[in-house]
XYZ file of C-alpha atoms in Angstrom:
478
model
C 26.964 15.647 -1.383
C 27.115 15.593 2.496
C 27.092 18.446 4.438
C 30.746 19.329 5.569
C 30.920 18.614 9.284
C 32.547 20.993 11.333
C 32.367 23.323 14.399
C 29.394 24.883 15.141
C 28.744 28.704 14.719
C 28.360 28.736 18.816
C 31.597 26.815 19.284
C 33.305 29.468 17.433
C 31.405 32.217 19.326
C 32.654 30.441 22.210
C 36.386 29.913 21.070
C 36.283 33.990 20.142
C 35.500 34.775 24.127
C 37.237 31.748 25.434
C 40.547 33.046 23.602
C 40.253 36.616 23.553
C 38.433 37.323 26.937
C 41.198 36.821 30.041
C 39.542 37.065 33.305
C 43.359 37.553 35.194
C 43.440 40.709 32.876
C 40.379 42.598 34.258
C 42.378 43.405 37.420
C 44.968 45.858 36.322
C 42.406 46.985 33.784
C 40.613 47.905 36.733
C 43.466 49.351 38.589
C 43.499 52.567 36.012
C 40.608 53.630 38.111
C 37.035 55.112 36.323
C 39.370 56.377 33.463
C 39.457 52.741 32.386
C 36.054 53.327 30.851
C 37.150 56.189 29.017
C 39.908 53.987 27.153
C 37.833 51.004 26.841
C 35.407 53.179 25.061
C 38.415 55.387 22.885
C 40.524 51.984 22.308
C 36.910 50.352 21.002
C 36.797 52.594 18.329
C 40.191 53.260 17.589
C 42.202 50.102 18.272
C 39.365 47.108 18.285
C 37.014 48.179 15.465
C 39.819 48.705 12.854
C 41.970 45.819 14.233
C 38.663 43.351 13.872
C 37.473 44.278 10.701
C 41.104 43.890 9.370
C 41.269 40.743 10.730
C 37.958 39.356 9.330
C 39.025 40.390 5.747
C 42.338 38.899 5.843
C 41.060 35.807 7.413
C 38.405 35.421 4.721
C 40.358 36.476 2.089
C 43.541 34.070 2.589
C 42.770 31.075 3.606
C 45.923 29.921 5.395
C 47.155 27.739 8.166
C 49.712 30.381 8.870
C 47.172 33.187 10.396
C 48.616 36.549 11.273
C 52.077 35.276 10.350
C 51.154 34.412 6.637
C 49.548 37.573 6.107
C 52.865 39.457 7.103
C 55.052 37.349 5.217
C 52.612 38.332 2.445
C 52.834 41.608 3.086
C 56.114 42.502 4.102
C 58.344 39.342 3.513
C 60.339 36.611 5.514
C 62.203 38.610 7.797
C 59.239 40.599 9.202
C 57.608 37.240 9.335
C 60.400 35.491 10.990
C 59.698 38.195 13.745
C 56.500 38.162 14.105
C 56.195 34.427 14.525
C 58.868 34.784 17.459
C 57.267 37.518 18.838
C 53.920 35.280 18.969
C 55.657 32.013 20.014
C 57.418 33.288 22.908
C 54.049 35.458 24.142
C 52.783 32.034 24.783
C 55.521 30.040 27.011
C 55.816 33.069 29.177
C 52.311 33.648 29.656
C 51.815 29.801 30.665
C 54.425 30.685 33.526
C 52.668 33.669 34.474
C 49.380 31.948 35.007
C 51.049 28.909 36.335
C 52.084 31.442 39.565
C 48.561 32.384 40.416
C 47.697 28.615 41.142
C 49.221 27.899 44.485
C 48.563 31.439 45.860
C 44.704 31.125 44.650
C 44.352 27.817 46.228
C 45.773 29.104 49.431
C 43.867 32.334 49.573
C 40.796 29.661 48.632
C 41.531 27.362 51.125
C 43.769 28.581 53.742
C 46.816 26.249 52.702
C 50.132 27.505 52.456
C 52.968 26.231 50.144
C 56.546 26.226 50.613
C 58.435 27.000 47.306
C 59.366 23.511 46.062
C 54.865 22.882 46.965
C 53.932 26.014 44.876
C 56.867 25.072 41.899
C 55.359 21.543 41.796
C 51.829 22.843 41.509
C 53.232 25.439 38.838
C 54.946 22.587 36.659
C 51.794 20.502 37.165
C 49.753 23.339 35.781
C 52.271 23.858 32.857
C 52.495 20.462 31.580
C 48.800 19.612 31.765
C 48.169 22.388 29.601
C 51.011 21.174 27.452
C 49.431 17.753 26.937
C 45.866 19.571 26.151
C 47.647 21.221 23.192
C 47.809 17.564 21.720
C 44.538 17.103 20.751
C 42.581 18.797 17.575
C 40.718 21.692 18.234
C 37.565 19.895 16.740
C 37.945 17.123 19.830
C 37.967 19.753 22.260
C 34.510 21.687 21.634
C 34.115 20.997 25.652
C 37.116 22.878 26.562
C 35.934 25.733 24.336
C 32.562 25.868 24.882
C 32.935 25.340 29.075
C 35.835 27.833 29.627
C 33.715 30.276 27.350
C 30.671 29.549 29.587
C 32.860 29.604 33.250
C 34.505 32.972 32.215
C 31.389 34.598 31.284
C 29.944 33.611 34.444
C 32.672 34.552 36.829
C 32.998 37.861 35.181
C 29.012 38.779 34.963
C 28.966 37.558 39.134
C 31.647 40.145 39.859
C 30.175 42.668 38.204
C 26.909 41.730 39.987
C 28.486 41.612 43.556
C 29.970 44.833 42.826
C 26.498 46.470 42.245
C 25.094 44.508 45.592
C 28.486 45.738 47.119
C 28.103 49.235 46.452
C 24.537 49.705 47.256
C 25.336 48.090 50.803
C 28.664 49.786 51.213
C 28.831 52.814 49.071
C 31.620 52.791 45.979
C 35.315 51.941 47.297
C 36.581 54.716 44.472
C 35.270 58.344 43.938
C 32.749 58.743 41.273
C 32.403 62.397 40.526
C 32.385 62.832 36.558
C 35.978 64.284 36.502
C 37.292 60.945 37.687
C 36.097 59.291 34.607
C 38.317 61.445 32.207
C 41.900 60.287 30.983
C 44.628 60.905 33.517
C 47.919 60.758 31.682
C 50.288 60.618 35.106
C 48.777 57.182 36.597
C 47.997 54.244 35.662
C 48.895 54.696 31.729
C 51.015 51.577 31.835
C 48.083 49.419 32.437
C 46.449 50.346 28.931
C 48.446 47.813 27.282
C 46.244 45.169 29.069
C 42.995 46.823 27.485
C 44.629 46.353 23.949
C 45.981 43.094 25.418
C 42.291 42.171 25.834
C 41.236 42.695 22.328
C 43.601 40.311 21.023
C 43.109 37.044 19.517
C 40.665 37.130 16.705
C 43.179 35.650 14.401
C 43.247 32.784 15.986
C 40.089 31.523 14.822
C 41.363 31.761 11.187
C 44.023 29.192 11.753
C 40.799 27.234 12.437
C 39.230 27.369 8.739
C 39.417 23.472 7.815
C 37.437 22.988 11.003
C 34.781 25.306 10.333
C 31.614 24.503 7.960
C 31.813 28.227 6.086
C 34.521 30.202 6.770
C 34.225 33.010 4.587
C 30.609 33.610 6.644
C 30.957 32.576 10.115
C 34.658 34.568 10.797
C 33.763 38.163 10.330
C 30.222 37.487 12.041
C 32.621 36.099 14.950
C 34.816 38.952 15.005
C 31.604 41.619 15.153
C 29.435 39.604 17.421
C 32.236 38.004 19.824
C 33.815 41.638 20.184
C 30.801 43.543 21.010
C 29.684 40.614 23.586
C 33.691 40.942 24.859
C 33.734 44.938 25.164
C 30.645 44.307 27.634
C 31.821 41.543 29.228
C 35.108 43.517 30.305
C 33.685 46.650 31.039
C 31.017 45.057 33.656
C 33.393 42.999 35.145
C 35.700 45.963 35.790
C 32.936 48.208 36.848
C 32.510 45.613 40.114
C 36.243 45.220 40.804
C 36.426 49.078 41.448
C 33.026 48.986 43.109
C 34.771 47.121 46.031
C 38.469 48.197 45.508
C 39.922 51.798 45.586
C 41.789 51.700 42.145
C 45.343 52.609 43.967
C 44.820 49.549 46.223
C 44.005 47.204 42.881
C 46.743 44.073 43.090
C 47.590 43.447 39.140
C 48.364 39.989 40.321
C 45.126 39.117 42.311
C 42.890 41.941 42.012
C 39.814 39.977 41.170
C 40.051 37.479 43.702
C 40.986 40.094 46.391
C 37.747 42.132 44.996
C 35.409 39.006 45.566
C 36.917 38.350 48.722
C 36.166 42.043 49.899
C 32.633 41.625 48.677
C 31.740 37.797 50.127
C 34.484 37.303 52.402
C 35.839 33.373 52.993
C 32.478 32.188 52.122
C 31.855 29.173 50.369
C 31.114 31.200 46.940
C 34.558 32.926 47.464
C 36.024 29.524 47.202
C 33.671 28.111 44.163
C 34.570 31.652 42.399
C 38.423 31.019 43.077
C 37.929 27.333 41.457
C 36.370 28.771 38.411
C 38.886 31.266 37.669
C 41.613 28.421 37.952
C 39.795 26.540 35.513
C 39.590 29.326 33.136
C 43.197 29.465 33.227
C 43.284 26.177 31.609
C 40.533 27.007 29.030
C 42.754 30.314 28.323
C 45.613 28.427 27.730
C 44.302 25.565 25.664
C 42.250 27.744 22.928
C 45.541 29.611 22.821
C 47.572 26.533 21.974
C 45.529 25.927 18.793
C 46.420 28.937 17.105
C 50.007 29.397 18.443
C 51.244 25.918 17.849
C 50.034 25.915 14.166
C 51.479 29.198 13.558
C 54.948 28.159 14.925
C 54.457 24.906 12.471
C 53.989 26.861 9.581
C 56.595 29.220 10.021
C 59.337 26.336 10.534
C 57.902 24.994 7.236
C 58.583 28.193 5.940
C 62.245 28.776 7.388
C 61.009 31.642 9.822
C 61.215 29.373 13.121
C 63.466 26.356 13.983
C 62.572 23.342 12.048
C 62.001 21.768 15.704
C 58.611 23.569 15.812
C 57.177 22.141 12.379
C 57.554 18.460 13.115
C 54.323 17.012 13.670
C 52.519 13.964 15.279
C 52.481 11.073 12.805
C 49.384 10.007 14.281
C 47.381 13.431 14.870
C 48.904 15.637 12.758
C 49.187 17.905 15.699
C 52.407 20.333 16.257
C 53.189 18.138 19.511
C 56.916 19.697 19.314
C 55.959 22.805 19.696
C 53.968 22.126 22.610
C 56.955 20.386 24.126
C 59.378 23.407 23.636
C 56.640 25.262 24.914
C 56.324 23.273 28.078
C 60.396 23.564 28.354
C 60.456 27.267 28.180
C 57.885 27.869 30.543
C 59.259 25.265 32.927
C 62.482 26.964 32.770
C 60.795 30.436 33.137
C 59.202 29.435 36.449
C 62.346 28.833 37.702
C 63.405 32.092 37.812
C 61.699 32.153 41.423
C 64.939 29.969 42.656
C 66.647 33.487 42.153
C 66.881 35.050 45.820
C 65.589 39.076 44.653
C 62.754 40.291 46.841
C 61.482 42.267 43.390
C 61.547 39.167 41.569
C 59.567 36.771 44.038
C 56.951 39.069 45.134
C 56.203 40.609 41.593
C 56.948 37.376 39.110
C 53.107 37.469 37.661
C 53.514 40.819 36.698
C 56.552 41.015 34.868
C 56.125 37.610 32.932
C 52.635 38.456 32.452
C 53.748 41.854 30.999
C 56.420 40.633 29.325
C 54.347 38.325 27.263
C 51.681 40.882 26.756
C 54.283 43.389 25.301
C 55.476 40.204 22.351
C 51.736 39.786 21.996
C 51.714 43.392 21.151
C 55.316 43.495 19.183
C 53.301 40.928 16.731
C 50.722 43.140 15.326
C 52.626 46.451 14.707
C 53.646 44.589 11.209
C 50.299 43.612 10.571
C 48.810 46.749 9.918
C 51.259 47.626 7.142
C 51.202 44.069 5.622
C 47.611 44.679 5.602
C 47.949 47.862 3.195
C 50.560 46.305 1.227
C 48.227 43.517 0.150
C 45.522 45.677 -0.385
C 47.858 47.295 -3.265
C 49.465 44.597 -4.767
C 46.651 42.022 -4.529
C 43.713 43.917 -5.706
C 42.386 41.704 -8.009
C 41.772 39.171 -5.470
C 38.102 38.063 -4.542
C 37.305 39.531 -1.080
C 34.280 38.322 0.466
C 34.412 40.614 3.372
C 36.064 44.142 2.673
C 36.930 46.559 5.222
C 34.438 49.508 4.205
C 37.601 52.238 4.264
C 39.762 53.399 0.903
C 42.480 56.098 0.429
C 43.280 58.148 3.279
C 40.631 56.671 5.514
C 42.423 53.490 5.244
C 45.195 54.613 6.522
C 44.260 56.346 9.049
C 42.063 53.342 10.027
C 45.423 50.891 10.032
C 48.224 53.958 11.327
C 46.427 54.777 14.433
C 45.953 51.676 16.130
C 49.841 50.828 14.862
C 50.499 53.636 16.649
C 48.744 52.787 19.893
C 50.489 49.255 19.841
C 53.851 51.334 19.884
C 53.094 53.506 22.521
C 51.643 50.793 24.801
C 54.715 48.550 24.566
C 56.870 51.383 25.720
C 54.784 52.670 28.625
C 54.427 49.060 29.949
C 58.325 48.355 30.183
C 59.995 51.976 29.601
C 60.667 53.633 32.992
C 59.195 57.030 32.288
C 60.399 58.364 35.684
C 62.571 57.900 38.229
C 59.748 55.899 40.836
C 59.204 53.428 37.777
C 63.161 51.765 37.339
C 62.515 49.165 40.185
C 59.421 48.177 38.633
C 60.190 48.434 35.270
C 63.889 47.898 34.641
C 63.595 43.773 34.968
C 60.638 43.862 32.206
C 62.732 46.072 30.227
C 65.830 43.703 30.483
C 63.851 40.537 29.968
C 62.241 42.150 26.714
C 65.539 43.507 24.998
C 67.112 40.053 26.003
C 64.592 38.018 24.231
C 64.464 40.391 21.209
C 68.279 40.034 20.751
C 67.448 36.076 21.075
C 64.653 36.596 18.261
C 67.078 37.902 15.973
C 69.354 34.621 16.580
C 66.594 32.477 15.986
C 65.658 34.362 12.813
C 68.869 34.000 11.305
C 69.350 30.100 12.168
C 65.846 29.257 10.867
C 66.868 30.986 7.474
C 69.677 28.464 6.864
C 69.246 26.138 4.326
C 66.446 28.709 2.771
C 67.388 29.266 -1.000
C 66.232 32.764 -1.275
C 64.288 35.667 0.729
C 60.592 35.841 0.063
C 60.234 39.985 0.019
C 56.244 39.423 -0.330
C 53.656 39.303 -2.587
C 54.250 41.733 -5.416
C 51.683 42.191 -8.188
C 53.076 39.778 -10.441
C 53.401 36.816 -8.055
C 49.657 38.047 -6.907
C 48.596 37.602 -10.723
C 50.423 34.025 -10.768
C 49.111 32.575 -7.465
C 45.657 33.468 -8.788
C 45.775 32.334 -12.060
C 47.051 29.010 -10.361
C 44.552 29.005 -7.995
C 41.637 29.501 -10.624
C 43.318 26.551 -12.847
C 43.203 24.259 -9.809
C 39.714 25.102 -9.167
C 38.802 24.572 -12.453
C 40.413 21.249 -12.552
C 38.785 19.890 -9.638
C 35.132 21.076 -11.096
C 36.149 18.910 -14.362
């Protein structure tokens, strides 16, 4: 029998880096100041490790196109699967729209071009629909995008770190580097901690690519562990470079990395090259995420947890093109909020949309942890190629701590905790509440026509499923 062809392990690692590492998120994390190093290390230990290893176990144990949504459905039932499906989906067009707003501004910074509102919107819509049409291709046909995007991202991040070291050696550090500045300060920058957690998200996307892998049960855990370690180092090095050049209280969450590079090298050809490379990484980000988001939305529609329109596949390629088109439409409509003549919206549109995207992505993962514990409890006899090495009380702590961190991160991002935060956070809070209500409408409408509510994988259903899978395997062997 010929060896199964599929994605190489290098491509899988590149996909992890391309999906999980996002250049535009480095600046908001660096805005925390030197305490970012404490929070990176703290969250690597308390969040990334348990989350990544839980994903590795779930991804190698439950082979499904639905990925995280199917895990939540088996663990908690249809109601939470529908909510998570919606949260996972809506984050994506919000993210597309937020990145689209960066394009005209960065082009202007790099080449001295100034665009009108109409010109900016045309560029933003162009980015949106190029990304939308890129999502029509199969993941296995897009290795150049995944590998190339990962290489460019890493190159940009490393170059920013190297430039930061050079700049500090010539001009001194822009920030106070005394030891106490590396300790956590709960009074400032705490709302950006959600960005650090966001920077860890996305490992489950590779679990939706199992059909394109040669040996997913072996490759997924390796990719999670090796990719996670590499990404943490890249983020820390890049954040150091930004902080070396720009005082923390002056780091712009929208264009902090670009401003830091301009501060270090001025308006030079190198600055222009980095700007162009940064913009290319935005295409790679959206392309790599589209493969997972659209597949999950289509799967959820087929189980009655998203509207049926998301489940229609291309007759020619089998790709969820409908989901991609809906993403493009929603992102395009979202971009039109810039036409509202309100200064607070026009000046901070990237951060408003990006933080809303972050919030919904974080909300998606909250039910994953109790779902994981339920699956361990209700499906104990299933073969686990990789098993998270905790049981009993240790397992509960390992799952509860990251879940609590997600809740606190969401609150810190959108809820005004003092009077000075009302103007900045109130629009984000309103957007979040409105979208949550729409999500509940989606859930109810999607459930119409479903004969019964799935309550999750009980021990009895788990036993039936195992017996059925064993019989199918025996029949195939014969």
